[in-house]
């Protein structure tokens, strides 16, 4: 068997999320159908994580076990040509057979986009959370830093407990106003894994600080409380983008390629 | 009678253009309906120009003659609250009674957005023309400069003659790749007026230069030919944005305000 690693982008606005659901449009079903049109195969596409309805991706990673002999580099154009305009394959490569987009993932980065201009931006209505009051992005950034590290994040998990453990390691959180677009704030969070709605709950909490309703110590206090009801509201899905997923080189690299690369080692 | 000057933004993707058409959604009908909901009045909204189906606006200007006593500054939020998410009122002010958004306009600026990355950008599918081949934006900029000035632009007018004269004065054309988004090219054209599809025909012509199919002198030659069939194709509507419309101060300013401002003159 052969395993392909795809990197895909999608506008989640018209989909009920990644995961297959009968009678509702999903990214998974859309991608599997395009694969079928290109190769004739019925495959199961496995994504690094299930994005919710309305959530977008710039760099979602998908693994597919296949018997097709099509070169990976041809799959980008062939699949994209068979996908609707709101889904695109950005990259495709052969991976080590058995590479698994969920199990092998070691880190992910999400971006959450906030627009805090006075008047709503008609072009961002599906791609940013519009906060009418101007936010203090620097205060949000400072307030977020205590969340970096290994913590029990159940205060920021919807429907806890949804996983065996709610301990995750956040390696970076940055909140910054874009220099060239002064009413746009990007919050980017990198972690080894994310709980259900974790980014949106963190952003909803930071916005309370940004609009001055809570002080900068509050997100750290909410984290320590280990109680979802203590933290802020869950930000809406349409501001959220899955940016990137990381894998260990040995999980992805083909044996032959890995061998070639280790000639000098 | 009182005249209000509105500045509005819209995503034209779901509309059959600005101008009212029976049984089709138009920006004009949408705005007039919101006005009716806010004031109870049936008014006629006059825009600086009729944008085509799919064309967007960041700063379309609209004049409305009205009897409402609502302060202009309250109209922004009140109208926007009654508009769909893809139309917004950005600014509102009292204008000199009789101010007319078409007749009084002295200049307009349009932007045309091109995306020339390899893979289509799912988030720009309705807001940029995707050119698969990387374009030479500097060559496009140089090729455009002979169009600046007062010329007969009938080579860039669809369905000529659609107006009495096809002579217009273009004061500026810039073509530039965005420093922070290296696969995006903005073409901005400022003129005292535009012929039907003029920006889209100029951009379609410049792209022929950008992709190397024509040399840099060709747009000037097409202009001189005064023949639409000599110039390039008409670029698609979804990359086009009406940015700004200019009026002489005396056409807009209220008599009282003009008097107040001239105290020191």
XYZ file of C-alpha atoms in Angstrom:
530
model
C 0.000 0.000 0.000
C 1.033 3.564 -0.677
C 0.296 6.567 1.577
C -0.126 10.103 0.266
C 0.172 13.218 2.408
C -1.997 16.064 1.145
C -1.978 19.655 2.349
C -5.328 21.291 1.707
C -6.958 24.705 2.155
C -10.645 25.346 2.519
C -13.190 28.009 3.209
C -15.330 26.211 5.777
C -18.271 28.589 5.449
C -20.422 26.260 3.354
C -19.527 23.037 5.159
C -20.696 21.207 8.276
C -17.030 20.756 9.224
C -14.393 18.227 8.209
C -15.996 14.987 9.265
C -18.405 13.022 7.100
C -22.081 13.414 7.942
C -24.912 11.901 5.936
C -26.866 14.483 3.919
C -24.663 17.434 4.874
C -21.741 18.850 2.911
C -18.419 18.110 4.606
C -14.826 18.662 3.577
C -14.041 14.969 4.027
C -16.819 13.805 1.695
C -15.925 16.502 -0.837
C -12.262 15.485 -0.900
C -13.027 11.752 -1.034
C -15.355 12.370 -3.977
C -12.688 14.342 -5.854
C -10.223 11.508 -5.153
C -12.721 9.065 -6.591
C -13.144 11.169 -9.719
C -9.379 11.334 -10.257
C -8.391 7.747 -9.399
C -11.587 5.689 -9.437
C -10.807 4.626 -5.859
C -13.016 4.849 -2.810
C -10.632 5.922 -0.040
C -10.865 7.149 3.506
C -9.293 10.592 3.983
C -7.872 11.153 7.471
C -7.278 14.771 8.553
C -4.972 15.956 11.339
C -8.057 17.042 13.230
C -11.739 17.602 12.682
C -12.448 21.237 12.082
C -15.923 22.420 13.070
C -18.623 23.838 10.856
C -17.525 27.233 9.512
C -13.860 26.820 10.510
C -11.294 27.381 7.746
C -7.934 25.825 6.915
C -4.874 27.113 5.131
C -2.746 24.043 5.825
C -4.838 21.081 6.910
C -2.930 17.805 6.472
C -4.664 14.672 5.197
C -3.353 11.113 4.835
C -4.784 8.697 2.299
C -3.858 5.041 1.751
C -4.103 4.306 -1.944
C -3.197 1.979 -4.780
C -3.090 4.694 -7.415
C 0.070 4.997 -9.470
C -0.447 8.666 -10.264
C 2.655 10.680 -9.322
C 2.007 12.740 -6.183
C 2.942 15.952 -7.935
C 0.144 15.442 -10.470
C -2.449 15.000 -7.727
C -2.361 18.706 -6.780
C -3.793 19.959 -10.055
C -5.931 16.881 -10.744
C -7.680 16.939 -7.364
C -8.060 20.725 -7.309
C -9.671 20.618 -10.749
C -12.261 18.225 -9.319
C -12.907 20.174 -6.116
C -15.369 23.049 -5.679
C -13.903 26.570 -5.633
C -13.809 26.691 -1.818
C -11.478 23.682 -1.392
C -8.009 23.321 -2.899
C -5.100 20.908 -2.642
C -1.996 22.975 -1.928
C 0.619 20.196 -1.887
C 0.877 16.430 -2.231
C 3.741 14.036 -1.567
C 4.414 10.375 -0.975
C 4.741 9.560 2.727
C 6.074 6.547 4.586
C 3.430 3.801 4.154
C 1.173 3.921 7.192
C 1.716 7.638 7.817
C -1.392 8.763 9.740
C -2.388 12.447 9.800
C -3.928 12.292 13.307
C -1.715 9.841 15.175
C 1.593 11.165 13.848
C 0.885 14.887 14.383
C 3.189 16.468 16.958
C 2.049 20.095 16.802
C -0.479 22.387 15.180
C -0.879 26.103 14.790
C -4.194 27.936 14.602
C -4.895 31.573 13.795
C -7.920 33.463 15.031
C -8.803 36.679 13.172
C -10.608 39.583 14.860
C -11.762 42.753 13.110
C -12.290 45.652 15.510
C -13.126 48.502 13.142
C -16.209 50.619 13.869
C -18.143 49.548 10.790
C -18.391 45.917 9.844
C -16.174 44.865 6.941
C -18.380 43.241 4.321
C -15.382 41.371 2.891
C -14.449 39.815 6.228
C -17.918 38.850 7.380
C -17.105 35.131 6.980
C -13.403 35.348 7.914
C -13.153 37.428 11.083
C -15.009 38.002 14.325
C -16.222 41.598 14.333
C -15.759 43.221 17.742
C -17.357 46.672 17.691
C -15.208 48.030 20.491
C -11.521 48.635 19.792
C -9.438 46.037 21.635
C -6.114 46.405 23.428
C -4.108 43.762 21.542
C -0.996 44.304 23.645
C -2.939 43.616 26.846
C -4.376 40.466 25.232
C -0.879 39.331 24.311
C 0.439 39.840 27.838
C -2.624 38.180 29.379
C -2.118 35.124 27.150
C 1.475 34.401 28.117
C 0.676 32.484 31.362
C -1.183 29.944 29.187
C 2.080 28.989 27.475
C 3.453 25.745 28.892
C 2.023 22.397 29.944
C -1.317 22.834 31.709
C -4.680 21.223 32.212
C -6.760 23.302 29.771
C -10.202 22.007 30.771
C -11.300 25.598 31.485
C -11.047 26.126 27.727
C -12.666 22.884 26.579
C -16.296 22.657 25.471
C -18.202 19.652 26.813
C -15.399 18.531 29.121
C -14.263 15.783 29.332
C -14.192 15.048 25.626
C -10.744 13.382 25.703
C -8.909 11.168 28.126
C -6.693 13.984 29.272
C -7.154 17.721 29.057
C -3.452 18.389 29.593
C -1.806 20.011 26.592
C 1.441 21.866 25.945
C 1.085 25.286 24.358
C 4.436 26.371 22.966
C 3.498 29.851 21.732
C 0.680 32.392 21.821
C 0.986 35.689 20.017
C -1.654 38.403 19.772
C -0.762 41.202 17.391
C -2.405 43.928 15.400
C -1.345 43.749 11.727
C 0.939 46.642 10.794
C -0.591 47.020 7.325
C -4.220 46.457 8.443
C -4.714 48.322 11.691
C -8.217 47.002 12.444
C -7.189 43.340 12.214
C -5.837 41.334 15.170
C -4.309 37.885 14.707
C -4.103 35.489 17.643
C -1.884 32.505 16.820
C -1.609 29.505 19.127
C 0.774 26.594 18.680
C 0.340 23.440 20.766
C 0.993 19.712 20.692
C -2.767 19.239 20.525
C -6.001 21.119 21.066
C -9.118 20.309 23.054
C -12.583 20.805 21.590
C -13.118 24.546 20.970
C -9.910 25.351 22.864
C -8.690 28.138 20.584
C -12.113 29.747 20.420
C -12.500 29.622 24.227
C -9.058 31.149 24.744
C -9.786 33.917 22.232
C -13.196 34.596 23.793
C -11.417 34.959 27.135
C -8.662 37.214 25.793
C -11.221 39.505 24.171
C -12.722 40.157 27.606
C -9.304 41.509 28.569
C -8.912 43.393 25.294
C -12.162 45.292 25.738
C -11.323 46.120 29.340
C -14.026 44.023 30.995
C -11.439 41.876 32.821
C -7.909 42.530 33.954
C -4.806 40.931 32.485
C -4.457 38.328 35.227
C -7.884 36.857 34.586
C -7.020 34.325 31.818
C -4.377 32.793 34.106
C -6.937 32.640 36.923
C -9.469 31.017 34.586
C -6.849 28.424 33.578
C -6.107 27.641 37.231
C -9.804 27.273 38.074
C -10.077 24.201 35.788
C -13.718 25.079 35.195
C -15.119 26.047 31.771
C -17.755 28.298 33.331
C -15.045 30.561 34.770
C -13.455 31.428 31.407
C -14.911 33.652 28.684
C -17.340 32.840 25.877
C -16.445 30.695 22.867
C -15.538 32.925 19.923
C -17.478 32.226 16.692
C -16.108 29.632 14.248
C -15.697 31.840 11.186
C -12.630 33.657 12.585
C -10.661 30.405 13.025
C -8.048 29.074 10.584
C -5.965 25.896 10.915
C -2.607 27.146 9.659
C -0.098 24.343 9.894
C 0.472 20.826 11.242
C 3.881 19.409 12.119
C 5.072 15.806 11.941
C 8.378 14.176 12.866
C 10.497 13.759 9.740
C 10.694 9.996 10.237
C 6.882 9.660 10.263
C 6.542 11.283 6.867
C 9.749 10.524 4.955
C 9.807 7.554 2.643
C 12.306 4.885 3.756
C 14.237 5.255 0.499
C 14.338 9.009 0.804
C 15.278 8.790 4.483
C 18.088 6.415 3.568
C 19.311 8.742 0.841
C 19.278 11.653 3.250
C 21.307 9.752 5.860
C 24.171 8.876 3.527
C 26.387 11.435 5.184
C 25.209 10.586 8.708
C -35.531 69.114 0.893
C -32.462 67.626 2.518
C -29.735 65.656 0.719
C -27.661 62.956 2.409
C -24.331 61.706 1.091
C -23.686 58.076 1.989
C -20.466 56.147 1.530
C -21.156 52.437 1.227
C -19.202 49.206 0.857
C -20.477 46.015 -0.671
C -19.480 42.551 -1.724
C -21.106 42.438 -5.142
C -20.893 38.653 -5.463
C -24.572 38.019 -4.712
C -25.967 40.975 -6.636
C -26.910 41.731 -10.240
C -25.004 45.016 -9.892
C -25.974 48.421 -8.480
C -28.960 49.309 -10.608
C -32.510 48.224 -9.817
C -33.822 45.296 -11.835
C -37.173 43.649 -11.255
C -36.884 40.204 -9.620
C -33.102 40.335 -9.192
C -31.173 41.392 -6.105
C -29.417 44.717 -6.620
C -27.481 46.990 -4.302
C -29.787 49.901 -5.107
C -32.963 48.017 -4.161
C -31.283 46.634 -1.041
C -30.199 50.084 0.128
C -33.553 51.702 -0.687
C -35.306 48.991 1.305
C -33.051 49.549 4.330
C -33.724 53.287 4.055
C -37.436 52.556 4.057
C -37.103 50.390 7.155
C -35.199 53.109 9.019
C -37.183 56.191 7.939
C -40.470 54.944 6.481
C -39.642 56.838 3.279
C -39.537 55.555 -0.283
C -36.488 57.250 -1.785
C -34.400 56.982 -4.899
C -30.734 56.220 -4.162
C -28.339 57.608 -6.763
C -24.837 56.099 -6.901
C -21.735 57.684 -8.436
C -21.823 54.972 -11.073
C -23.503 51.673 -11.774
C -21.245 48.819 -10.824
C -21.776 45.601 -12.757
C -22.861 42.225 -11.412
C -20.135 40.814 -9.182
C -18.194 44.075 -8.868
C -17.393 45.238 -5.329
C -17.149 48.640 -3.659
C -15.176 49.923 -0.716
C -16.227 53.557 -1.126
C -19.233 53.893 -3.403
C -20.941 57.270 -2.916
C -24.730 57.582 -2.909
C -26.937 60.671 -2.747
C -30.466 60.554 -1.355
C -33.011 63.369 -1.179
C -35.003 62.947 2.004
C -37.353 64.547 4.528
C -36.095 62.509 7.464
C -34.948 64.430 10.531
C -32.632 61.657 11.715
C -29.127 63.024 12.306
C -26.764 61.864 9.557
C -24.380 60.319 12.081
C -27.145 58.001 13.308
C -27.868 56.750 9.796
C -24.614 54.761 9.600
C -25.535 52.314 12.341
C -29.281 52.364 11.661
C -28.959 51.583 7.955
C -26.197 49.028 8.435
C -28.329 47.213 11.021
C -31.037 46.898 8.353
C -28.734 45.793 5.548
C -27.599 42.241 4.776
C -24.089 41.268 5.888
C -22.610 41.970 2.446
C -23.584 45.657 2.342
C -22.593 48.306 4.888
C -22.867 52.074 5.237
C -19.397 53.356 6.063
C -20.177 57.077 6.446
C -23.102 59.485 6.179
C -23.231 63.270 6.163
C -25.521 66.104 5.188
C -24.672 67.505 1.776
C -25.667 70.669 -0.010
C -29.337 70.207 -1.033
C -29.362 68.929 -4.591
C -25.959 67.234 -4.337
C -26.027 64.496 -6.982
C -23.666 61.518 -6.729
C -23.353 61.053 -10.519
C -23.459 64.598 -11.882
C -21.165 66.114 -9.280
C -18.454 63.435 -9.350
C -15.119 64.732 -10.629
C -12.947 61.629 -10.236
C -13.047 57.981 -9.243
C -10.494 55.389 -8.362
C -10.866 51.672 -9.015
C -8.669 48.795 -7.874
C -8.343 45.505 -9.733
C -6.948 42.551 -7.760
C -5.040 39.711 -9.417
C -3.789 36.585 -7.647
C -0.965 34.856 -9.512
C -0.019 32.069 -7.119
C 0.307 28.528 -8.471
C -2.613 27.110 -6.511
C -5.907 28.927 -6.404
C -6.597 30.769 -3.153
C -9.943 29.551 -1.818
C -10.350 32.756 0.211
C -9.899 35.031 -2.789
C -12.028 33.102 -5.251
C -14.640 35.899 -5.263
C -12.227 38.816 -4.781
C -9.367 38.335 -7.231
C -8.755 37.120 -10.768
C -6.580 34.024 -10.560
C -3.878 34.011 -13.239
C -2.038 30.692 -13.134
C 1.099 32.052 -14.682
C 3.250 34.444 -12.645
C 2.979 37.956 -14.049
C 5.623 40.657 -14.458
C 3.953 43.455 -12.500
C 6.741 45.941 -13.240
C 6.310 45.420 -16.979
C 2.553 45.899 -16.583
C 3.158 49.147 -14.708
C 5.479 50.485 -17.392
C 3.130 49.397 -20.187
C 0.234 51.227 -18.516
C 1.886 54.624 -18.267
C 1.119 55.730 -21.877
C -2.588 55.437 -20.993
C -2.242 58.240 -18.437
C -3.557 61.505 -19.842
C -6.541 62.593 -21.909
C -7.309 60.062 -24.633
C -10.130 58.502 -26.564
C -10.458 55.191 -24.706
C -12.900 53.461 -27.064
C -10.437 50.587 -27.454
C -11.213 49.793 -23.832
C -14.983 50.265 -23.918
C -17.436 47.388 -24.232
C -20.309 47.958 -26.643
C -18.907 51.230 -27.980
C -20.345 53.794 -28.304
C -22.197 53.641 -25.006
C -21.698 57.328 -24.172
C -21.599 60.538 -26.145
C -17.856 60.762 -25.896
C -15.256 58.117 -25.179
C -12.610 60.688 -24.246
C -11.567 60.456 -20.609
C -8.663 61.747 -18.543
C -6.753 59.130 -16.601
C -4.642 60.828 -13.939
C -2.866 57.798 -12.516
C -2.327 54.080 -13.140
C -0.228 51.998 -10.768
C 0.413 48.274 -10.976
C 2.221 46.841 -7.973
C 2.800 43.565 -6.228
C 1.904 43.841 -2.518
C 5.021 43.701 -0.338
C 3.288 41.648 2.375
C 1.367 39.366 -0.028
C 3.707 38.457 -2.847
C 1.125 36.657 -5.012
C -1.263 39.628 -5.109
C -1.089 42.416 -7.697
C -3.127 45.601 -7.359
C -3.848 47.745 -10.416
C -5.307 51.112 -9.417
C -6.697 53.544 -11.981
C -7.881 57.089 -11.260
C -9.830 59.012 -13.883
C -12.420 61.737 -14.260
C -14.805 59.071 -15.510
C -14.820 55.524 -16.820
C -16.377 53.950 -19.885
C -18.307 50.684 -19.672
C -15.890 47.892 -18.625
C -12.930 50.256 -19.104
C -10.932 49.122 -16.060
C -11.529 45.461 -16.831
C -10.489 45.915 -20.474
C -7.315 47.775 -19.478
C -6.424 45.092 -16.929
C -7.116 42.308 -19.425
C -4.755 44.071 -21.806
C -2.026 44.632 -19.209
C -2.147 40.951 -18.205
C -1.206 40.018 -21.776
C 1.970 42.030 -21.197
C 2.473 40.616 -17.704
C 2.414 37.036 -18.930
C 4.780 37.824 -21.785
C 2.304 37.295 -24.632
C 2.623 40.914 -25.772
C 5.376 43.485 -25.467
C 5.233 46.587 -23.329
C 4.356 48.916 -26.206
C 1.204 47.015 -27.077
C -1.299 48.723 -24.681
C -0.319 52.113 -26.137
C -0.754 50.721 -29.649
C -4.159 49.308 -28.698
C -5.172 52.721 -27.313
C -4.110 54.429 -30.543
C -6.019 51.911 -32.682
C -9.356 53.140 -31.241
C -10.775 49.671 -31.813
C -11.962 47.396 -29.005
C -11.023 44.256 -30.943
C -7.360 45.265 -30.904
C -7.052 45.395 -27.096
C -7.028 42.441 -24.703
C -9.907 40.508 -23.116
C -12.174 41.945 -20.433
C -10.999 40.794 -16.991
C -13.692 39.115 -14.846
C -15.856 41.306 -12.588
C -14.993 39.736 -9.221
C -11.501 41.293 -9.087
C -12.849 44.857 -9.400
C -13.390 47.252 -6.489
C -14.659 50.847 -6.629
C -12.373 52.476 -4.068
C -13.184 56.164 -3.884
C -15.146 58.962 -5.548
C -14.166 62.629 -5.406
C -16.414 65.690 -5.447
C -15.626 69.406 -5.430
C -15.940 70.718 -1.883
C -18.596 73.222 -2.930
C -20.834 70.460 -4.373
C -20.943 68.595 -1.090
C -20.505 71.182 1.665
C -23.602 72.589 3.293
C -23.936 76.356 2.769
C -23.829 76.956 6.520
C -20.789 74.750 6.995
C -19.045 76.303 3.986
C -19.680 79.712 5.496
C -18.339 78.602 8.861
C -15.228 77.183 7.238
C -14.539 80.351 5.299
C -14.487 82.617 8.371
C -10.739 82.890 8.160
C -10.678 83.134 4.366
